[in-house]
Amino acid sequence: MTEHKFDIYITGVGGQGIGLFSEALIRAADHAGLVVGGVDTHGLAQRGGAVVSHVRIGPAYSPLIRRGCADLAISLESYEALRALQEYLADAKTLLYYDVRWQPLSVRLGKESPLTDDFIRQECLRRNIREIRVAPESLTDSRMQNTVLLGYLAKEALIPGVKLQHYEAALNDLMQGSMLEQNLALLQKIASA
Amino acid sequence: MKKLGEILASHQPFSEIVIGNAAIARAMLEAGVRVVTSYPGSPTPEIAEALNALPKESQPPYFEFSVNEKVATEVAVGASVNGHLSCTFFKSVGLNVAADTFVQLGLMELIGGMVILLGDDPGANSSQNEQDNRHYARLAYIPVFEPANAQEAYEMFKEAAALSQKRRMPVIVRLTTHVCHAKAKVRFQGWQPRPLDNTPRFDVKNGPYIPISASVFPLKRRALEKLSDVAAYADASSFNAMTDFQNGRRGVITMGAPFLSLMDALEDVTAKPDILKLGIIHPLAKEKTLAFLRQHEEVKILEELDDVLEREIKALAFEHGLPVRIIGKKDIDDWLGEYTPDKVAQVLYKTWPDLLAKDEAKGAPVASRAPRPPQLCPGCGHRSAFYAVKQALKESDITVADIGCHTLGFLPPHQMGQILLCMGHSSATASGLSLFNQERRVVAFLGDSTFFHAGIPGIINAVFNRHNLLLIIMENGTTAMTGHQDHPGVGKNANGATDAIPLRRVLDALGVTNIREVDAYQQSKLRSLVEEALLESGFKVIIAKHPCMLKLTKEMRRRGQFRGRRVTIAPTCDQQHACIAAFACPTFQRTADRQVSAHQDLCIGDGSCLQTCPTHAILAPSDSAAKGGASHD
Ligand code: SF4
Ligand code: SF4
């Protein structure tokens, strides 16, 4: 049982598999014996819009995190990482993101400039936020990007009390067969790197 | 791997992490529900997914996706008057479609019991409004339970089912989006399936079931008597409970998810107000409410959406001459949006500025760059269709949207669809727009699931009354927006194979004579068909067909048949950006120096974009190697 609250704000783009990712986090925290809950806020966003998932560990009531109060922000995509950082992450906490970019329409149309490598870094420095940027790897299935992030969560022990074996147990709950094997192998590789 | 269906069908007590919608499916088993009907609509379709995952041995209830919410309600009523406990569920605005049937239910002796699950959507996350369906419950004299989380959803459903069976009346369980989707570990009780009883028990002696003129009054009297009995029951129910912080001065009356937000918003407050949380929100538990009002000098009514409770409680206090100060909504903002913890902090700050630090109550959204609205998927046939149709139209023509994935066509760059009301409205609204209108041609869009749901009457009307418009039916072979449920045109239903009702044959039978059909990927053909059709007068239909590519690629991925094919951009690209600016497949990315590339995670390689490039620089997956196309990732 935790006494402390730990709020995790997760973002991505519809189609990246954020639902499975947050379910894995919730299950890992549960396997670690923590009280945990959360919610995916999808709406119409399955069609390539921004998607968000809230995960709350410890004594919380609403499944929704308050703005500017997250202890950890995780993003499956870089533009959404910036949004998570600006809207939900508290100062001096941690941002973990997979640096793949799915440009929003306004960027593709040239109405806004593309995100530069430096932009998120500067913002993190300014607010004393620990930035963990995960460079894209070549993967057989792009949805395994999420497992790479789980690997980083385990390796860097970013969620207090949740360890590699808990993430493994979560994947065991959610997958089977060769998909499970591939993802477990990837998780272990990253966590022990 | 944990199998949700098997877990939910366990006979032993268990705890599991589930969303509210899945917890409801288990509650249906325990309550002995025999018949469940629905029409897909967020936030409720996951109830159907959970029901469909139940193993056959667990004797899951009969389930169907009906043609629309009205029909779903009627099927459930039929089952109930025959003695079976039934349930129907759908989204908030679905109740408008069902309303004609729904308002009669209180008059009926529903001998098997019937629970109506409503997925209301404060915040309009996936709906065209955020209507507060508590108004309907009052209109129809039907009790309402409102859970705050998955555990309560499970418990309240069972209680609602029991009440409904006992009182032979309809009972509503009102869910909201983040109750349906909230995940938590729920404690489930053990369960032993009861032997099935298929006896048809319909008997007019339980009625009368024909409410005509004078016979309406005894039925209405009976409905009101039942409702007042439920008020007494609500007073005794532990679902209406006080959280006592020993605060004689201030109290809050609230319910559902806003209660959870309130608890979070009060986290750092020392002098917390007492809280009366209502679980049965209609009819009001009068005695409990009065006692709470008497115990406090000031009571805030914290209520999401409309002021239903506020009016009732103010009237109650007035009637009893209570000195308490009742604080309801302060301004229009209080009527808008979901009562998240941030919103509740704002509302509390307006109510009692000394309670929260101003800082606590901020919660204003930071204006963020590069918004990312939902958009049509890579390879979606609707994109191809909109791209072609737009070329055939004049700036001044009027386009009418309907509900479905194709609604997204209203966004830039297509901007196809300038007015939207509700499911199936498009033909009729377009008919009205065409009256006395010679200059501006009117084009309506309609999806295939929506065609069967509510689109047909508008089409019949256009034929019957000889309206002058072009209807473009975007047929993708599924109910895509809500997660790919089958519809009557498909040849499958929730239980297996069935006879398909081809849309084209329906149109023929309705007397539509001017019909054209085309694959939505054939852009130049579609464009010329639209141009042609718009030269003709009367009611014209074009069926622009292409299977939903998200559904198709998902199925291919599941079968291991999906190959990561994608287009590439040839060096001949002269940066006109038509693929981005006019066609707008999300695949096309742009670098700071205006180069275009096809994103490898996004492109599905269908090639519907090739025709849009004026310099033919988009190379089909198989051509890329031959023509030396480069890929920029
Ligand atoms: S789900 Fe299907 S119909 Fe809807 S936008 Fe995606 S591809 Fe198009
Ligand atoms: S081939 Fe790729 S880029 Fe072209 S429309 Fe299909 S998904 Fe989009």
Coordinates of C-alpha atoms and ligand atoms in Angstrom, one line a residue, chain B residues 377-380 383-384 521 523 549 565-569 579 583-588 597-599 602-610 612 618-621, ligand 2:
Chain B
C377 CA -7.3 7.6 -41.1
P378 CA -4.5 7.0 -43.6
G379 CA -6.2 5.5 -46.7
C380 CA -9.7 6.3 -45.6
R383 CA -10.8 11.4 -47.8
S384 CA -10.7 10.3 -51.4
Y521 CA -10.9 5.7 -54.6
Q523 CA -11.5 10.2 -57.8
M549 CA -9.4 0.9 -44.1
R565 CA 4.0 -1.2 -47.7
R566 CA 4.2 2.5 -48.2
V567 CA 4.5 5.1 -50.9
T568 CA 7.6 7.1 -51.5
I569 CA 8.3 10.5 -52.9
C579 CA -0.9 15.8 -51.1
F583 CA -5.6 15.6 -49.9
A584 CA -4.2 15.7 -46.3
C585 CA -3.4 12.1 -45.7
P586 CA -1.7 12.2 -42.2
T587 CA 1.2 10.2 -43.7
F588 CA 2.7 13.2 -45.5
S597 CA 8.1 12.4 -46.9
A598 CA 5.7 9.5 -46.2
H599 CA 5.8 8.4 -42.6
L602 CA 1.4 5.7 -40.8
C603 CA 1.2 4.9 -44.5
I604 CA -0.7 1.8 -45.4
G605 CA 0.3 1.8 -49.0
D606 CA -3.2 1.8 -50.6
G607 CA -2.2 4.4 -53.2
S608 CA -5.3 6.5 -53.1
C609 CA -3.1 9.5 -52.9
L610 CA -1.2 8.9 -56.2
T612 CA -3.5 13.9 -56.2
I618 CA 4.1 9.9 -55.3
L619 CA 5.3 6.5 -56.1
A620 CA 3.2 3.4 -55.4
P621 CA 4.9 0.9 -53.1
Ligands
SF4_2 S1 -0.8 5.3 -49.8 FE1 -0.1 6.0 -47.8 S2 0.1 8.2 -48.2 FE2 -1.2 7.5 -49.8 S3 -3.3 7.7 -49.1 FE3 -2.6 5.6 -48.5 S4 -1.8 5.9 -46.5 FE4 -1.9 7.9 -47.3

